[in-house]
């Protein structure tokens, strides 16, 4: 059974940084592309970033490009999202997901809440 | 990367059928047969219910079906049940390994 557990969320001031982690189990992590998707409180889903199975290719939404970095450690079955220069509109629950094919989030974790506020 | 357009809400009675639309552009929905749909219950993670316009993942009820015409995709739920009450989101591939989501539709089962 696929299991994804996000961690690292919390309260951070505008302009600050945070690193999210996603521990994966129940599948061969190194064989699948992974995604981050976020959901602001009471709002819809927003695609954030994708990383290929070997980590060699990464893609970002325009809203986070240049501020967020997705990475993975296949030896630790863990996905990361480094978030810098955080803004109030980055406040959201951040979900990691195992992809179906290259880009489609298939299985999702339960999410971790990031709140950007002074 | 503009969001796809969905109706804010739809409703139906048990046993009825409802359809949720999802409108994009030729750069996303119209350009690829890679539209997917998610169901999200309050406080829960999204669940994939359709992919590649009309394919269902294993274990998803055949009451859920999908279609696409031009720049608009549709999700139809037949034989509405109380448990179908949830938020529904469409998403489409939008080129260069990027994705775009719809704003979501709240389904109320009367």
PDB file of C-alpha atoms in Angstrom:
ATOM      1  CA  UNK A   1       0.000   0.000   0.000  1.00  0.00           C
ATOM      2  CA  UNK A   2       1.301   3.418  -0.969  1.00  0.00           C
ATOM      3  CA  UNK A   3       1.997   5.631   2.021  1.00  0.00           C
ATOM      4  CA  UNK A   4       3.185   9.230   1.885  1.00  0.00           C
ATOM      5  CA  UNK A   5       3.865  11.257   5.021  1.00  0.00           C
ATOM      6  CA  UNK A   6       4.611  14.957   4.770  1.00  0.00           C
ATOM      7  CA  UNK A   7       6.375  16.903   7.493  1.00  0.00           C
ATOM      8  CA  UNK A   8       8.115  20.222   8.052  1.00  0.00           C
ATOM      9  CA  UNK A   9       5.165  22.585   7.901  1.00  0.00           C
ATOM     10  CA  UNK A  10       4.596  25.335  10.418  1.00  0.00           C
ATOM     11  CA  UNK A  11       4.449  29.063  10.979  1.00  0.00           C
ATOM     12  CA  UNK A  12       7.073  31.204   9.252  1.00  0.00           C
ATOM     13  CA  UNK A  13       7.457  34.948   8.778  1.00  0.00           C
ATOM     14  CA  UNK A  14       7.221  36.572   5.347  1.00  0.00           C
ATOM     15  CA  UNK A  15      10.574  36.342   3.616  1.00  0.00           C
ATOM     16  CA  UNK A  16      11.520  33.250   5.577  1.00  0.00           C
ATOM     17  CA  UNK A  17      12.366  29.716   4.490  1.00  0.00           C
ATOM     18  CA  UNK A  18      11.039  26.251   5.194  1.00  0.00           C
ATOM     19  CA  UNK A  19      11.876  22.758   3.956  1.00  0.00           C
ATOM     20  CA  UNK A  20       9.147  20.190   3.575  1.00  0.00           C
ATOM     21  CA  UNK A  21       9.817  16.454   3.510  1.00  0.00           C
ATOM     22  CA  UNK A  22       7.722  13.563   2.260  1.00  0.00           C
ATOM     23  CA  UNK A  23       8.599  10.049   3.398  1.00  0.00           C
ATOM     24  CA  UNK A  24       7.407   7.401   0.950  1.00  0.00           C
ATOM     25  CA  UNK A  25       6.765   3.698   1.432  1.00  0.00           C
ATOM     26  CA  UNK A  26       4.854   0.847  -0.161  1.00  0.00           C
ATOM     27  CA  UNK A  27       6.268   1.284  -3.671  1.00  0.00           C
ATOM     28  CA  UNK A  28       9.595   1.531  -5.478  1.00  0.00           C
ATOM     29  CA  UNK A  29      10.182   5.229  -4.873  1.00  0.00           C
ATOM     30  CA  UNK A  30      13.049   5.546  -7.340  1.00  0.00           C
ATOM     31  CA  UNK A  31      10.825   4.428 -10.236  1.00  0.00           C
ATOM     32  CA  UNK A  32       8.230   7.186 -10.024  1.00  0.00           C
ATOM     33  CA  UNK A  33       8.012  10.886 -10.691  1.00  0.00           C
ATOM     34  CA  UNK A  34       6.649  12.848  -7.752  1.00  0.00           C
ATOM     35  CA  UNK A  35       4.688  16.061  -7.323  1.00  0.00           C
ATOM     36  CA  UNK A  36       3.913  18.790  -4.815  1.00  0.00           C
ATOM     37  CA  UNK A  37       0.425  20.318  -4.910  1.00  0.00           C
ATOM     38  CA  UNK A  38      -0.908  22.942  -2.497  1.00  0.00           C
ATOM     39  CA  UNK A  39      -4.294  24.087  -1.307  1.00  0.00           C
ATOM     40  CA  UNK A  40      -4.828  27.444   0.364  1.00  0.00           C
ATOM     41  CA  UNK A  41      -7.388  27.428   3.207  1.00  0.00           C
ATOM     42  CA  UNK A  42     -10.872  27.093   1.739  1.00  0.00           C
ATOM     43  CA  UNK A  43      -9.513  27.268  -1.816  1.00  0.00           C
ATOM     44  CA  UNK A  44      -8.811  24.940  -4.700  1.00  0.00           C
ATOM     45  CA  UNK A  45      -5.815  22.841  -5.640  1.00  0.00           C
ATOM     46  CA  UNK A  46      -2.742  24.439  -7.198  1.00  0.00           C
ATOM     47  CA  UNK A  47      -0.004  22.465  -8.917  1.00  0.00           C
ATOM     48  CA  UNK A  48       3.428  23.449  -7.546  1.00  0.00           C
ATOM     49  CA  UNK A  49       6.211  21.242  -8.874  1.00  0.00           C
ATOM     50  CA  UNK A  50       7.223  17.915 -10.422  1.00  0.00           C
ATOM     51  CA  UNK A  51      10.459  15.940 -10.260  1.00  0.00           C
ATOM     52  CA  UNK A  52      11.380  13.001 -12.463  1.00  0.00           C
ATOM     53  CA  UNK A  53      12.114   9.570 -11.068  1.00  0.00           C
ATOM     54  CA  UNK A  54      15.885  10.018 -11.114  1.00  0.00           C
ATOM     55  CA  UNK A  55      15.709  13.668 -10.055  1.00  0.00           C
ATOM     56  CA  UNK A  56      17.285  14.881 -13.248  1.00  0.00           C
ATOM     57  CA  UNK A  57      14.317  16.939 -14.409  1.00  0.00           C
ATOM     58  CA  UNK A  58      12.300  19.442 -12.394  1.00  0.00           C
ATOM     59  CA  UNK A  59       9.404  21.718 -13.289  1.00  0.00           C
ATOM     60  CA  UNK A  60       7.678  24.536 -11.422  1.00  0.00           C
ATOM     61  CA  UNK A  61       4.557  26.648 -11.486  1.00  0.00           C
ATOM     62  CA  UNK A  62       5.245  30.265 -12.408  1.00  0.00           C
ATOM     63  CA  UNK A  63       4.037  31.334  -8.951  1.00  0.00           C
ATOM     64  CA  UNK A  64       6.944  29.557  -7.210  1.00  0.00           C
ATOM     65  CA  UNK A  65       9.657  29.505  -9.866  1.00  0.00           C
ATOM     66  CA  UNK A  66      12.930  30.884  -8.544  1.00  0.00           C
ATOM     67  CA  UNK A  67      11.802  30.596  -4.914  1.00  0.00           C
ATOM     68  CA  UNK A  68      11.029  26.875  -4.461  1.00  0.00           C
ATOM     69  CA  UNK A  69      13.284  23.901  -5.185  1.00  0.00           C
ATOM     70  CA  UNK A  70      12.083  20.323  -5.446  1.00  0.00           C
ATOM     71  CA  UNK A  71      14.522  17.478  -4.832  1.00  0.00           C
ATOM     72  CA  UNK A  72      14.608  13.846  -3.825  1.00  0.00           C
ATOM     73  CA  UNK A  73      16.864  11.334  -2.120  1.00  0.00           C
ATOM     74  CA  UNK A  74      16.088   7.934  -3.618  1.00  0.00           C
ATOM     75  CA  UNK A  75      18.356   6.218  -1.061  1.00  0.00           C
ATOM     76  CA  UNK A  76      16.093   7.553   1.698  1.00  0.00           C
ATOM     77  CA  UNK A  77      12.766   7.285  -0.188  1.00  0.00           C
ATOM     78  CA  UNK A  78      12.178  10.942   0.558  1.00  0.00           C
ATOM     79  CA  UNK A  79      10.929  13.911  -1.443  1.00  0.00           C
ATOM     80  CA  UNK A  80      11.716  17.509  -0.474  1.00  0.00           C
ATOM     81  CA  UNK A  81      10.478  21.004  -1.179  1.00  0.00           C
ATOM     82  CA  UNK A  82      12.777  23.868  -0.203  1.00  0.00           C
ATOM     83  CA  UNK A  83      10.735  27.044   0.031  1.00  0.00           C
ATOM     84  CA  UNK A  84      12.505  30.414   0.185  1.00  0.00           C
ATOM     85  CA  UNK A  85      11.322  34.019   0.209  1.00  0.00           C
ATOM     86  CA  UNK A  86       7.941  32.926   1.458  1.00  0.00           C
ATOM     87  CA  UNK A  87       4.927  35.181   1.023  1.00  0.00           C
ATOM     88  CA  UNK A  88       1.519  35.308   2.653  1.00  0.00           C
ATOM     89  CA  UNK A  89      -0.056  33.801  -0.455  1.00  0.00           C
ATOM     90  CA  UNK A  90       2.107  30.691  -0.039  1.00  0.00           C
ATOM     91  CA  UNK A  91      -0.016  29.806   3.000  1.00  0.00           C
ATOM     92  CA  UNK A  92      -1.552  26.422   2.215  1.00  0.00           C
ATOM     93  CA  UNK A  93      -1.654  22.731   2.926  1.00  0.00           C
ATOM     94  CA  UNK A  94       1.137  21.180   0.888  1.00  0.00           C
ATOM     95  CA  UNK A  95       0.552  17.677  -0.443  1.00  0.00           C
ATOM     96  CA  UNK A  96       3.130  15.359  -1.914  1.00  0.00           C
ATOM     97  CA  UNK A  97       1.953  12.812  -4.448  1.00  0.00           C
ATOM     98  CA  UNK A  98       3.203   9.763  -6.322  1.00  0.00           C
ATOM     99  CA  UNK A  99       2.660  10.305 -10.018  1.00  0.00           C
ATOM    100  CA  UNK A 100       0.896   8.168 -12.577  1.00  0.00           C
ATOM    101  CA  UNK A 101       3.077   8.559 -15.604  1.00  0.00           C
ATOM    102  CA  UNK A 102       5.157  11.709 -15.779  1.00  0.00           C
ATOM    103  CA  UNK A 103       2.900  14.414 -14.384  1.00  0.00           C
ATOM    104  CA  UNK A 104      -0.360  13.138 -12.913  1.00  0.00           C
ATOM    105  CA  UNK A 105      -0.577  13.027  -9.100  1.00  0.00           C
ATOM    106  CA  UNK A 106      -2.100   9.638  -8.315  1.00  0.00           C
ATOM    107  CA  UNK A 107      -1.673   8.858  -4.618  1.00  0.00           C
ATOM    108  CA  UNK A 108      -1.550  11.741  -2.149  1.00  0.00           C
ATOM    109  CA  UNK A 109      -0.307  12.182   1.377  1.00  0.00           C
ATOM    110  CA  UNK A 110      -2.413  13.854   4.050  1.00  0.00           C
ATOM    111  CA  UNK A 111      -0.600  17.158   3.697  1.00  0.00           C
ATOM    112  CA  UNK A 112       1.321  19.555   5.925  1.00  0.00           C
ATOM    113  CA  UNK A 113       0.162  23.094   6.703  1.00  0.00           C
ATOM    114  CA  UNK A 114       2.444  26.031   5.979  1.00  0.00           C
ATOM    115  CA  UNK A 115       1.390  29.387   7.386  1.00  0.00           C
ATOM    116  CA  UNK A 116       3.247  32.527   6.341  1.00  0.00           C
ATOM    117  CA  UNK A 117       2.432  35.354   8.707  1.00  0.00           C
ATOM    118  CA  UNK A 118       4.095  37.949  10.894  1.00  0.00           C
TER     119      UNK A 118
ATOM    120  CA  UNK B   1      -0.880  28.662 -16.229  1.00  0.00           C
ATOM    121  CA  UNK B   2      -4.420  30.035 -15.761  1.00  0.00           C
ATOM    122  CA  UNK B   3      -6.784  27.849 -13.778  1.00  0.00           C
ATOM    123  CA  UNK B   4      -9.409  25.803 -15.575  1.00  0.00           C
ATOM    124  CA  UNK B   5     -13.010  26.985 -15.132  1.00  0.00           C
ATOM    125  CA  UNK B   6     -15.507  24.870 -13.187  1.00  0.00           C
ATOM    126  CA  UNK B   7     -18.929  25.769 -11.797  1.00  0.00           C
ATOM    127  CA  UNK B   8     -18.709  26.639  -8.118  1.00  0.00           C
ATOM    128  CA  UNK B   9     -21.492  24.263  -7.168  1.00  0.00           C
ATOM    129  CA  UNK B  10     -23.879  21.652  -8.490  1.00  0.00           C
ATOM    130  CA  UNK B  11     -26.550  19.623  -6.784  1.00  0.00           C
ATOM    131  CA  UNK B  12     -28.727  16.603  -7.387  1.00  0.00           C
ATOM    132  CA  UNK B  13     -31.008  14.157  -5.649  1.00  0.00           C
ATOM    133  CA  UNK B  14     -30.103  10.562  -4.833  1.00  0.00           C
ATOM    134  CA  UNK B  15     -30.375   8.368  -7.899  1.00  0.00           C
ATOM    135  CA  UNK B  16     -30.108  11.244 -10.343  1.00  0.00           C
ATOM    136  CA  UNK B  17     -27.183  12.050 -12.649  1.00  0.00           C
ATOM    137  CA  UNK B  18     -25.165  15.244 -12.607  1.00  0.00           C
ATOM    138  CA  UNK B  19     -22.475  16.644 -14.884  1.00  0.00           C
ATOM    139  CA  UNK B  20     -19.626  18.952 -13.935  1.00  0.00           C
ATOM    140  CA  UNK B  21     -17.899  20.887 -16.694  1.00  0.00           C
ATOM    141  CA  UNK B  22     -14.278  21.977 -16.867  1.00  0.00           C
ATOM    142  CA  UNK B  23     -13.276  24.560 -19.464  1.00  0.00           C
ATOM    143  CA  UNK B  24      -9.760  25.372 -20.533  1.00  0.00           C
ATOM    144  CA  UNK B  25      -7.966  26.359 -23.688  1.00  0.00           C
ATOM    145  CA  UNK B  26      -6.256  24.789 -26.674  1.00  0.00           C
ATOM    146  CA  UNK B  27      -3.035  24.882 -24.632  1.00  0.00           C
ATOM    147  CA  UNK B  28      -4.345  22.473 -22.037  1.00  0.00           C
ATOM    148  CA  UNK B  29      -7.643  20.573 -22.333  1.00  0.00           C
ATOM    149  CA  UNK B  30      -7.988  21.115 -26.053  1.00  0.00           C
ATOM    150  CA  UNK B  31      -4.417  20.133 -26.805  1.00  0.00           C
ATOM    151  CA  UNK B  32      -4.158  16.834 -24.965  1.00  0.00           C
ATOM    152  CA  UNK B  33      -6.279  13.877 -23.892  1.00  0.00           C
ATOM    153  CA  UNK B  34      -4.822  14.148 -20.405  1.00  0.00           C
ATOM    154  CA  UNK B  35      -7.735  15.415 -18.354  1.00  0.00           C
ATOM    155  CA  UNK B  36      -8.185  13.919 -14.906  1.00  0.00           C
ATOM    156  CA  UNK B  37     -10.645  14.343 -12.063  1.00  0.00           C
ATOM    157  CA  UNK B  38     -10.311  14.169  -8.283  1.00  0.00           C
ATOM    158  CA  UNK B  39     -12.816  13.787  -5.491  1.00  0.00           C
ATOM    159  CA  UNK B  40     -12.034  15.465  -2.175  1.00  0.00           C
ATOM    160  CA  UNK B  41     -14.042  15.037   1.001  1.00  0.00           C
ATOM    161  CA  UNK B  42     -13.668  17.673   3.747  1.00  0.00           C
ATOM    162  CA  UNK B  43     -10.371  17.410   5.574  1.00  0.00           C
ATOM    163  CA  UNK B  44      -9.158  14.606   3.334  1.00  0.00           C
ATOM    164  CA  UNK B  45      -6.607  14.306   0.561  1.00  0.00           C
ATOM    165  CA  UNK B  46      -7.853  14.275  -3.033  1.00  0.00           C
ATOM    166  CA  UNK B  47      -8.632  10.900  -4.600  1.00  0.00           C
ATOM    167  CA  UNK B  48      -8.087  10.257  -8.308  1.00  0.00           C
ATOM    168  CA  UNK B  49     -11.326   9.080  -9.935  1.00  0.00           C
ATOM    169  CA  UNK B  50     -10.683   9.549 -13.674  1.00  0.00           C
ATOM    170  CA  UNK B  51      -7.596   9.995 -15.839  1.00  0.00           C
ATOM    171  CA  UNK B  52      -6.888  10.298 -19.575  1.00  0.00           C
ATOM    172  CA  UNK B  53     -10.383  11.844 -19.938  1.00  0.00           C
ATOM    173  CA  UNK B  54     -12.364   8.693 -19.237  1.00  0.00           C
ATOM    174  CA  UNK B  55     -10.217   5.964 -17.684  1.00  0.00           C
ATOM    175  CA  UNK B  56     -11.038   4.848 -14.145  1.00  0.00           C
ATOM    176  CA  UNK B  57      -8.392   3.720 -11.657  1.00  0.00           C
ATOM    177  CA  UNK B  58      -8.916   0.299 -10.162  1.00  0.00           C
ATOM    178  CA  UNK B  59     -11.596   0.351  -7.489  1.00  0.00           C
ATOM    179  CA  UNK B  60     -13.409   3.476  -8.687  1.00  0.00           C
ATOM    180  CA  UNK B  61     -17.115   3.024  -9.301  1.00  0.00           C
ATOM    181  CA  UNK B  62     -18.339   2.893 -12.897  1.00  0.00           C
ATOM    182  CA  UNK B  63     -20.901   5.518 -11.884  1.00  0.00           C
ATOM    183  CA  UNK B  64     -18.127   8.013 -12.629  1.00  0.00           C
ATOM    184  CA  UNK B  65     -17.520   8.734 -16.304  1.00  0.00           C
ATOM    185  CA  UNK B  66     -15.734  11.396 -18.303  1.00  0.00           C
ATOM    186  CA  UNK B  67     -15.727  12.978 -21.715  1.00  0.00           C
ATOM    187  CA  UNK B  68     -14.144  15.837 -23.623  1.00  0.00           C
ATOM    188  CA  UNK B  69     -15.150  18.057 -26.495  1.00  0.00           C
ATOM    189  CA  UNK B  70     -12.841  20.764 -27.722  1.00  0.00           C
ATOM    190  CA  UNK B  71     -11.609  22.807 -24.781  1.00  0.00           C
ATOM    191  CA  UNK B  72     -14.199  21.468 -22.333  1.00  0.00           C
ATOM    192  CA  UNK B  73     -14.136  18.263 -20.309  1.00  0.00           C
ATOM    193  CA  UNK B  74     -16.993  16.835 -18.307  1.00  0.00           C
ATOM    194  CA  UNK B  75     -17.433  14.532 -15.336  1.00  0.00           C
ATOM    195  CA  UNK B  76     -20.735  12.698 -15.037  1.00  0.00           C
ATOM    196  CA  UNK B  77     -21.843  10.943 -11.882  1.00  0.00           C
ATOM    197  CA  UNK B  78     -24.812   8.650 -12.331  1.00  0.00           C
ATOM    198  CA  UNK B  79     -26.995   7.135  -9.638  1.00  0.00           C
ATOM    199  CA  UNK B  80     -26.032   9.828  -7.129  1.00  0.00           C
ATOM    200  CA  UNK B  81     -25.364   8.612  -3.611  1.00  0.00           C
ATOM    201  CA  UNK B  82     -24.977  10.531  -0.372  1.00  0.00           C
ATOM    202  CA  UNK B  83     -21.300   9.557  -0.228  1.00  0.00           C
ATOM    203  CA  UNK B  84     -20.698  11.382  -3.508  1.00  0.00           C
ATOM    204  CA  UNK B  85     -21.128  14.719  -1.729  1.00  0.00           C
ATOM    205  CA  UNK B  86     -17.658  16.250  -1.985  1.00  0.00           C
ATOM    206  CA  UNK B  87     -15.542  18.732  -3.896  1.00  0.00           C
ATOM    207  CA  UNK B  88     -14.471  17.756  -7.400  1.00  0.00           C
ATOM    208  CA  UNK B  89     -11.437  19.081  -9.241  1.00  0.00           C
ATOM    209  CA  UNK B  90     -10.372  18.706 -12.844  1.00  0.00           C
ATOM    210  CA  UNK B  91      -6.786  18.933 -13.998  1.00  0.00           C
ATOM    211  CA  UNK B  92      -5.149  18.913 -17.397  1.00  0.00           C
ATOM    212  CA  UNK B  93      -1.670  18.513 -18.737  1.00  0.00           C
ATOM    213  CA  UNK B  94      -0.598  21.911 -20.054  1.00  0.00           C
ATOM    214  CA  UNK B  95       2.658  21.186 -21.827  1.00  0.00           C
ATOM    215  CA  UNK B  96       6.313  21.172 -20.764  1.00  0.00           C
ATOM    216  CA  UNK B  97       5.562  18.772 -17.897  1.00  0.00           C
ATOM    217  CA  UNK B  98       3.248  21.238 -16.176  1.00  0.00           C
ATOM    218  CA  UNK B  99      -0.302  20.851 -14.941  1.00  0.00           C
ATOM    219  CA  UNK B 100      -3.215  23.158 -14.296  1.00  0.00           C
ATOM    220  CA  UNK B 101      -6.172  22.571 -11.979  1.00  0.00           C
ATOM    221  CA  UNK B 102      -9.733  23.791 -12.031  1.00  0.00           C
ATOM    222  CA  UNK B 103     -11.127  25.909  -9.240  1.00  0.00           C
ATOM    223  CA  UNK B 104     -13.241  23.062  -7.898  1.00  0.00           C
ATOM    224  CA  UNK B 105     -16.943  22.261  -7.767  1.00  0.00           C
ATOM    225  CA  UNK B 106     -18.901  21.527  -4.610  1.00  0.00           C
ATOM    226  CA  UNK B 107     -21.413  18.736  -5.161  1.00  0.00           C
ATOM    227  CA  UNK B 108     -24.403  18.694  -2.836  1.00  0.00           C
ATOM    228  CA  UNK B 109     -26.620  15.628  -2.697  1.00  0.00           C
ATOM    229  CA  UNK B 110     -30.059  16.881  -1.741  1.00  0.00           C
TER     230      UNK B 110
END
